[in-house]
């Protein structure tokens, strides 16, 4: 599922929610491995990304930096959760992960010339429109992960 904002080629998707949970549930090693596998499979053409997209052209386009950020975010979220953040503080791991999706995306967009976003509008077009949704996704990922940790399903994951 994806939603586009007017005049913005980067869609709002639920990929970030999945990536954050991947790190939180699987830990840093498996979070890194699974998110890197996801990115690599998408890069070679498996239609895993929003809207059934994948391939070299897609992963090196405007969303390429976000995809790199997915690997970074899942690894760091996994590390922070594994280091024992309490339930009341776990949201911070997911918010840090969200920021870590943006960092490579902004570097990617600023270094490569996609003619989007317009000069001087990097934050207003590539970050600000997504903040509220991404904070909500971080909260949902935190709550779902806590619920899974408390359930018997977590024992299944660890075995």
JSON list of C-alpha atoms in Angstrom, two decimals:
[
{"chain": "A", "resi": 1, "resn": "UNK", "atom": "CA", "xyz": [0.00, 0.00, 0.00]},
{"chain": "A", "resi": 2, "resn": "UNK", "atom": "CA", "xyz": [1.32, 3.42, -0.88]},
{"chain": "A", "resi": 3, "resn": "UNK", "atom": "CA", "xyz": [0.17, 7.00, -0.99]},
{"chain": "A", "resi": 4, "resn": "UNK", "atom": "CA", "xyz": [1.70, 9.85, -2.94]},
{"chain": "A", "resi": 5, "resn": "UNK", "atom": "CA", "xyz": [1.70, 13.45, -1.87]},
{"chain": "A", "resi": 6, "resn": "UNK", "atom": "CA", "xyz": [1.18, 16.07, -4.59]},
{"chain": "A", "resi": 7, "resn": "UNK", "atom": "CA", "xyz": [4.37, 16.78, -6.58]},
{"chain": "A", "resi": 8, "resn": "UNK", "atom": "CA", "xyz": [6.39, 14.27, -4.56]},
{"chain": "A", "resi": 9, "resn": "UNK", "atom": "CA", "xyz": [7.89, 11.12, -6.13]},
{"chain": "A", "resi": 10, "resn": "UNK", "atom": "CA", "xyz": [8.63, 9.48, -2.76]},
{"chain": "A", "resi": 11, "resn": "UNK", "atom": "CA", "xyz": [5.57, 7.53, -1.58]},
{"chain": "A", "resi": 12, "resn": "UNK", "atom": "CA", "xyz": [4.25, 7.08, 1.92]},
{"chain": "A", "resi": 13, "resn": "UNK", "atom": "CA", "xyz": [4.44, 3.33, 2.56]},
{"chain": "A", "resi": 14, "resn": "UNK", "atom": "CA", "xyz": [4.45, 0.88, 5.43]},
{"chain": "A", "resi": 15, "resn": "UNK", "atom": "CA", "xyz": [7.94, -0.35, 4.56]},
{"chain": "A", "resi": 16, "resn": "UNK", "atom": "CA", "xyz": [9.47, 1.67, 7.38]},
{"chain": "A", "resi": 17, "resn": "UNK", "atom": "CA", "xyz": [7.17, 0.01, 9.90]},
{"chain": "A", "resi": 18, "resn": "UNK", "atom": "CA", "xyz": [8.32, -3.42, 8.73]},
{"chain": "A", "resi": 19, "resn": "UNK", "atom": "CA", "xyz": [11.99, -2.45, 8.71]},
{"chain": "A", "resi": 20, "resn": "UNK", "atom": "CA", "xyz": [11.81, -1.02, 12.25]},
{"chain": "A", "resi": 21, "resn": "UNK", "atom": "CA", "xyz": [10.07, -4.14, 13.53]},
{"chain": "A", "resi": 22, "resn": "UNK", "atom": "CA", "xyz": [12.57, -6.33, 11.71]},
{"chain": "A", "resi": 23, "resn": "UNK", "atom": "CA", "xyz": [15.38, -4.81, 13.73]},
{"chain": "A", "resi": 24, "resn": "UNK", "atom": "CA", "xyz": [13.46, -4.78, 17.00]},
{"chain": "A", "resi": 25, "resn": "UNK", "atom": "CA", "xyz": [12.36, -8.39, 16.74]},
{"chain": "A", "resi": 26, "resn": "UNK", "atom": "CA", "xyz": [15.38, -9.99, 15.12]},
{"chain": "A", "resi": 27, "resn": "UNK", "atom": "CA", "xyz": [18.20, -8.07, 16.79]},
{"chain": "A", "resi": 28, "resn": "UNK", "atom": "CA", "xyz": [21.13, -6.34, 15.10]},
{"chain": "A", "resi": 29, "resn": "UNK", "atom": "CA", "xyz": [22.68, -9.30, 13.25]},
{"chain": "A", "resi": 30, "resn": "UNK", "atom": "CA", "xyz": [19.49, -10.78, 11.86]},
{"chain": "A", "resi": 31, "resn": "UNK", "atom": "CA", "xyz": [17.96, -7.33, 11.40]},
{"chain": "A", "resi": 32, "resn": "UNK", "atom": "CA", "xyz": [20.97, -6.33, 9.32]},
{"chain": "A", "resi": 33, "resn": "UNK", "atom": "CA", "xyz": [20.95, -9.58, 7.36]},
{"chain": "A", "resi": 34, "resn": "UNK", "atom": "CA", "xyz": [17.25, -9.55, 6.62]},
{"chain": "A", "resi": 35, "resn": "UNK", "atom": "CA", "xyz": [17.12, -5.87, 5.64]},
{"chain": "A", "resi": 36, "resn": "UNK", "atom": "CA", "xyz": [20.24, -6.23, 3.49]},
{"chain": "A", "resi": 37, "resn": "UNK", "atom": "CA", "xyz": [18.65, -9.26, 1.81]},
{"chain": "A", "resi": 38, "resn": "UNK", "atom": "CA", "xyz": [15.48, -7.25, 1.23]},
{"chain": "A", "resi": 39, "resn": "UNK", "atom": "CA", "xyz": [17.46, -4.40, -0.34]},
{"chain": "A", "resi": 40, "resn": "UNK", "atom": "CA", "xyz": [19.64, -6.73, -2.41]},
{"chain": "A", "resi": 41, "resn": "UNK", "atom": "CA", "xyz": [16.72, -8.74, -3.75]},
{"chain": "A", "resi": 42, "resn": "UNK", "atom": "CA", "xyz": [14.97, -5.51, -4.68]},
{"chain": "A", "resi": 43, "resn": "UNK", "atom": "CA", "xyz": [18.15, -4.24, -6.36]},
{"chain": "A", "resi": 44, "resn": "UNK", "atom": "CA", "xyz": [18.44, -7.33, -8.56]},
{"chain": "A", "resi": 45, "resn": "UNK", "atom": "CA", "xyz": [14.83, -6.97, -9.68]},
{"chain": "A", "resi": 46, "resn": "UNK", "atom": "CA", "xyz": [12.60, -8.90, -7.32]},
{"chain": "A", "resi": 47, "resn": "UNK", "atom": "CA", "xyz": [9.47, -6.71, -7.01]},
{"chain": "A", "resi": 48, "resn": "UNK", "atom": "CA", "xyz": [9.59, -6.22, -3.23]},
{"chain": "A", "resi": 49, "resn": "UNK", "atom": "CA", "xyz": [9.32, -2.48, -2.89]},
{"chain": "A", "resi": 50, "resn": "UNK", "atom": "CA", "xyz": [6.19, -0.37, -2.80]},
{"chain": "A", "resi": 51, "resn": "UNK", "atom": "CA", "xyz": [3.89, -0.91, -5.73]},
{"chain": "A", "resi": 52, "resn": "UNK", "atom": "CA", "xyz": [5.70, -4.09, -6.79]},
{"chain": "A", "resi": 53, "resn": "UNK", "atom": "CA", "xyz": [8.82, -2.22, -7.84]},
{"chain": "A", "resi": 54, "resn": "UNK", "atom": "CA", "xyz": [12.41, -3.39, -7.88]},
{"chain": "A", "resi": 55, "resn": "UNK", "atom": "CA", "xyz": [15.50, -3.39, -10.05]},
{"chain": "A", "resi": 56, "resn": "UNK", "atom": "CA", "xyz": [18.56, -1.25, -10.61]},
{"chain": "A", "resi": 57, "resn": "UNK", "atom": "CA", "xyz": [16.71, 1.78, -11.97]},
{"chain": "A", "resi": 58, "resn": "UNK", "atom": "CA", "xyz": [14.28, 1.87, -9.05]},
{"chain": "A", "resi": 59, "resn": "UNK", "atom": "CA", "xyz": [16.85, 1.34, -6.30]},
{"chain": "A", "resi": 60, "resn": "UNK", "atom": "CA", "xyz": [19.20, 3.97, -7.72]},
{"chain": "A", "resi": 61, "resn": "UNK", "atom": "CA", "xyz": [16.42, 6.54, -8.15]},
{"chain": "A", "resi": 62, "resn": "UNK", "atom": "CA", "xyz": [15.03, 9.01, -5.62]},
{"chain": "A", "resi": 63, "resn": "UNK", "atom": "CA", "xyz": [14.20, 6.25, -3.12]},
{"chain": "A", "resi": 64, "resn": "UNK", "atom": "CA", "xyz": [17.70, 4.70, -3.15]},
{"chain": "A", "resi": 65, "resn": "UNK", "atom": "CA", "xyz": [18.89, 6.57, -0.07]},
{"chain": "A", "resi": 66, "resn": "UNK", "atom": "CA", "xyz": [15.82, 5.50, 1.87]},
{"chain": "A", "resi": 67, "resn": "UNK", "atom": "CA", "xyz": [16.55, 1.87, 0.97]},
{"chain": "A", "resi": 68, "resn": "UNK", "atom": "CA", "xyz": [20.11, 2.25, 2.27]},
{"chain": "A", "resi": 69, "resn": "UNK", "atom": "CA", "xyz": [18.60, 3.79, 5.40]},
{"chain": "A", "resi": 70, "resn": "UNK", "atom": "CA", "xyz": [16.43, 0.70, 5.89]},
{"chain": "A", "resi": 71, "resn": "UNK", "atom": "CA", "xyz": [19.54, -1.43, 6.42]},
{"chain": "A", "resi": 72, "resn": "UNK", "atom": "CA", "xyz": [21.09, 1.08, 8.79]},
{"chain": "A", "resi": 73, "resn": "UNK", "atom": "CA", "xyz": [17.86, 1.57, 10.74]},
{"chain": "A", "resi": 74, "resn": "UNK", "atom": "CA", "xyz": [17.05, -2.10, 11.25]},
{"chain": "A", "resi": 75, "resn": "UNK", "atom": "CA", "xyz": [20.58, -2.77, 12.48]},
{"chain": "A", "resi": 76, "resn": "UNK", "atom": "CA", "xyz": [20.64, 0.11, 14.97]},
{"chain": "A", "resi": 77, "resn": "UNK", "atom": "CA", "xyz": [17.10, -0.52, 16.23]},
{"chain": "A", "resi": 78, "resn": "UNK", "atom": "CA", "xyz": [18.05, -4.16, 16.78]},
{"chain": "A", "resi": 79, "resn": "UNK", "atom": "CA", "xyz": [21.15, -3.10, 18.70]},
{"chain": "A", "resi": 80, "resn": "UNK", "atom": "CA", "xyz": [19.27, -0.61, 20.88]},
{"chain": "A", "resi": 81, "resn": "UNK", "atom": "CA", "xyz": [16.43, -3.00, 21.68]},
{"chain": "A", "resi": 82, "resn": "UNK", "atom": "CA", "xyz": [18.88, -5.81, 22.41]},
{"chain": "A", "resi": 83, "resn": "UNK", "atom": "CA", "xyz": [20.79, -3.54, 24.81]},
{"chain": "A", "resi": 84, "resn": "UNK", "atom": "CA", "xyz": [17.75, -3.58, 27.04]},
{"chain": "A", "resi": 85, "resn": "UNK", "atom": "CA", "xyz": [15.71, -0.48, 26.49]},
{"chain": "A", "resi": 86, "resn": "UNK", "atom": "CA", "xyz": [12.76, -0.71, 28.82]},
{"chain": "A", "resi": 87, "resn": "UNK", "atom": "CA", "xyz": [9.22, -0.73, 27.47]},
{"chain": "A", "resi": 88, "resn": "UNK", "atom": "CA", "xyz": [8.75, 2.90, 28.40]},
{"chain": "A", "resi": 89, "resn": "UNK", "atom": "CA", "xyz": [11.92, 3.88, 26.54]},
{"chain": "A", "resi": 90, "resn": "UNK", "atom": "CA", "xyz": [11.68, 1.54, 23.56]},
{"chain": "A", "resi": 91, "resn": "UNK", "atom": "CA", "xyz": [10.00, 4.20, 21.44]},
{"chain": "A", "resi": 92, "resn": "UNK", "atom": "CA", "xyz": [13.34, 6.02, 21.37]},
{"chain": "A", "resi": 93, "resn": "UNK", "atom": "CA", "xyz": [15.00, 3.10, 19.57]},
{"chain": "A", "resi": 94, "resn": "UNK", "atom": "CA", "xyz": [12.35, 3.29, 16.85]},
{"chain": "A", "resi": 95, "resn": "UNK", "atom": "CA", "xyz": [12.55, 7.07, 16.56]},
{"chain": "A", "resi": 96, "resn": "UNK", "atom": "CA", "xyz": [16.33, 6.81, 16.19]},
{"chain": "A", "resi": 97, "resn": "UNK", "atom": "CA", "xyz": [15.74, 4.19, 13.50]},
{"chain": "A", "resi": 98, "resn": "UNK", "atom": "CA", "xyz": [13.37, 6.54, 11.72]},
{"chain": "A", "resi": 99, "resn": "UNK", "atom": "CA", "xyz": [15.97, 9.31, 11.71]},
{"chain": "A", "resi": 100, "resn": "UNK", "atom": "CA", "xyz": [18.51, 6.81, 10.37]},
{"chain": "A", "resi": 101, "resn": "UNK", "atom": "CA", "xyz": [16.28, 6.16, 7.37]},
{"chain": "A", "resi": 102, "resn": "UNK", "atom": "CA", "xyz": [16.33, 9.89, 6.60]},
{"chain": "A", "resi": 103, "resn": "UNK", "atom": "CA", "xyz": [20.09, 10.47, 6.92]},
{"chain": "A", "resi": 104, "resn": "UNK", "atom": "CA", "xyz": [21.22, 8.42, 3.89]},
{"chain": "A", "resi": 105, "resn": "UNK", "atom": "CA", "xyz": [18.13, 9.55, 1.99]},
{"chain": "A", "resi": 106, "resn": "UNK", "atom": "CA", "xyz": [19.02, 13.21, 2.44]},
{"chain": "A", "resi": 107, "resn": "UNK", "atom": "CA", "xyz": [22.66, 12.61, 1.56]},
{"chain": "A", "resi": 108, "resn": "UNK", "atom": "CA", "xyz": [21.57, 10.62, -1.51]},
{"chain": "A", "resi": 109, "resn": "UNK", "atom": "CA", "xyz": [19.14, 13.30, -2.68]},
{"chain": "A", "resi": 110, "resn": "UNK", "atom": "CA", "xyz": [21.59, 16.13, -2.09]},
{"chain": "A", "resi": 111, "resn": "UNK", "atom": "CA", "xyz": [24.52, 14.47, -3.89]},
{"chain": "A", "resi": 112, "resn": "UNK", "atom": "CA", "xyz": [22.69, 13.04, -6.89]},
{"chain": "A", "resi": 113, "resn": "UNK", "atom": "CA", "xyz": [20.87, 15.28, -9.32]},
{"chain": "A", "resi": 114, "resn": "UNK", "atom": "CA", "xyz": [17.31, 14.05, -9.68]},
{"chain": "A", "resi": 115, "resn": "UNK", "atom": "CA", "xyz": [15.93, 17.58, -10.16]},
{"chain": "A", "resi": 116, "resn": "UNK", "atom": "CA", "xyz": [13.84, 16.73, -7.13]},
{"chain": "A", "resi": 117, "resn": "UNK", "atom": "CA", "xyz": [13.57, 18.20, -4.65]},
{"chain": "A", "resi": 118, "resn": "UNK", "atom": "CA", "xyz": [13.96, 21.69, -5.98]},
{"chain": "A", "resi": 119, "resn": "UNK", "atom": "CA", "xyz": [17.03, 23.61, -4.88]},
{"chain": "A", "resi": 120, "resn": "UNK", "atom": "CA", "xyz": [16.71, 24.74, -1.29]},
{"chain": "A", "resi": 121, "resn": "UNK", "atom": "CA", "xyz": [13.70, 22.55, -0.60]},
{"chain": "A", "resi": 122, "resn": "UNK", "atom": "CA", "xyz": [15.32, 19.29, 0.50]},
{"chain": "A", "resi": 123, "resn": "UNK", "atom": "CA", "xyz": [13.86, 19.19, 4.01]},
{"chain": "A", "resi": 124, "resn": "UNK", "atom": "CA", "xyz": [10.51, 20.69, 3.07]},
{"chain": "A", "resi": 125, "resn": "UNK", "atom": "CA", "xyz": [9.93, 18.08, 0.36]},
{"chain": "A", "resi": 126, "resn": "UNK", "atom": "CA", "xyz": [11.88, 15.00, 1.49]},
{"chain": "A", "resi": 127, "resn": "UNK", "atom": "CA", "xyz": [11.39, 15.07, 5.27]},
{"chain": "A", "resi": 128, "resn": "UNK", "atom": "CA", "xyz": [8.72, 17.39, 6.66]},
{"chain": "A", "resi": 129, "resn": "UNK", "atom": "CA", "xyz": [5.75, 15.84, 4.80]},
{"chain": "A", "resi": 130, "resn": "UNK", "atom": "CA", "xyz": [6.63, 12.41, 6.21]},
{"chain": "A", "resi": 131, "resn": "UNK", "atom": "CA", "xyz": [7.42, 13.20, 9.85]},
{"chain": "A", "resi": 132, "resn": "UNK", "atom": "CA", "xyz": [3.96, 12.71, 11.38]},
{"chain": "A", "resi": 133, "resn": "UNK", "atom": "CA", "xyz": [3.39, 9.40, 9.59]},
{"chain": "A", "resi": 134, "resn": "UNK", "atom": "CA", "xyz": [6.86, 8.15, 10.45]},
{"chain": "A", "resi": 135, "resn": "UNK", "atom": "CA", "xyz": [6.45, 9.02, 14.13]},
{"chain": "A", "resi": 136, "resn": "UNK", "atom": "CA", "xyz": [3.16, 7.11, 14.12]},
{"chain": "A", "resi": 137, "resn": "UNK", "atom": "CA", "xyz": [4.89, 4.14, 12.44]},
{"chain": "A", "resi": 138, "resn": "UNK", "atom": "CA", "xyz": [7.66, 4.25, 15.07]},
{"chain": "A", "resi": 139, "resn": "UNK", "atom": "CA", "xyz": [5.08, 4.22, 17.87]},
{"chain": "A", "resi": 140, "resn": "UNK", "atom": "CA", "xyz": [3.16, 1.35, 16.27]},
{"chain": "A", "resi": 141, "resn": "UNK", "atom": "CA", "xyz": [6.39, -0.62, 15.71]},
{"chain": "A", "resi": 142, "resn": "UNK", "atom": "CA", "xyz": [7.35, -0.10, 19.34]},
{"chain": "A", "resi": 143, "resn": "UNK", "atom": "CA", "xyz": [3.95, -1.20, 20.65]},
{"chain": "A", "resi": 144, "resn": "UNK", "atom": "CA", "xyz": [3.74, -4.22, 18.36]},
{"chain": "A", "resi": 145, "resn": "UNK", "atom": "CA", "xyz": [7.25, -5.31, 19.24]},
{"chain": "A", "resi": 146, "resn": "UNK", "atom": "CA", "xyz": [6.52, -4.99, 22.96]},
{"chain": "A", "resi": 147, "resn": "UNK", "atom": "CA", "xyz": [3.37, -7.07, 22.47]},
{"chain": "A", "resi": 148, "resn": "UNK", "atom": "CA", "xyz": [5.28, -9.73, 20.57]},
{"chain": "A", "resi": 149, "resn": "UNK", "atom": "CA", "xyz": [8.03, -9.78, 23.21]},
{"chain": "A", "resi": 150, "resn": "UNK", "atom": "CA", "xyz": [5.37, -10.46, 25.83]},
{"chain": "A", "resi": 151, "resn": "UNK", "atom": "CA", "xyz": [3.70, -13.19, 23.80]},
{"chain": "A", "resi": 152, "resn": "UNK", "atom": "CA", "xyz": [4.62, -16.80, 23.30]},
{"chain": "A", "resi": 153, "resn": "UNK", "atom": "CA", "xyz": [5.44, -15.97, 19.69]},
{"chain": "A", "resi": 154, "resn": "UNK", "atom": "CA", "xyz": [8.67, -14.35, 20.89]},
{"chain": "A", "resi": 155, "resn": "UNK", "atom": "CA", "xyz": [9.78, -17.73, 22.25]},
{"chain": "A", "resi": 156, "resn": "UNK", "atom": "CA", "xyz": [9.22, -19.14, 18.78]},
{"chain": "A", "resi": 157, "resn": "UNK", "atom": "CA", "xyz": [11.40, -16.42, 17.23]},
{"chain": "A", "resi": 158, "resn": "UNK", "atom": "CA", "xyz": [14.25, -17.08, 19.67]},
{"chain": "A", "resi": 159, "resn": "UNK", "atom": "CA", "xyz": [14.30, -20.85, 19.08]}
]
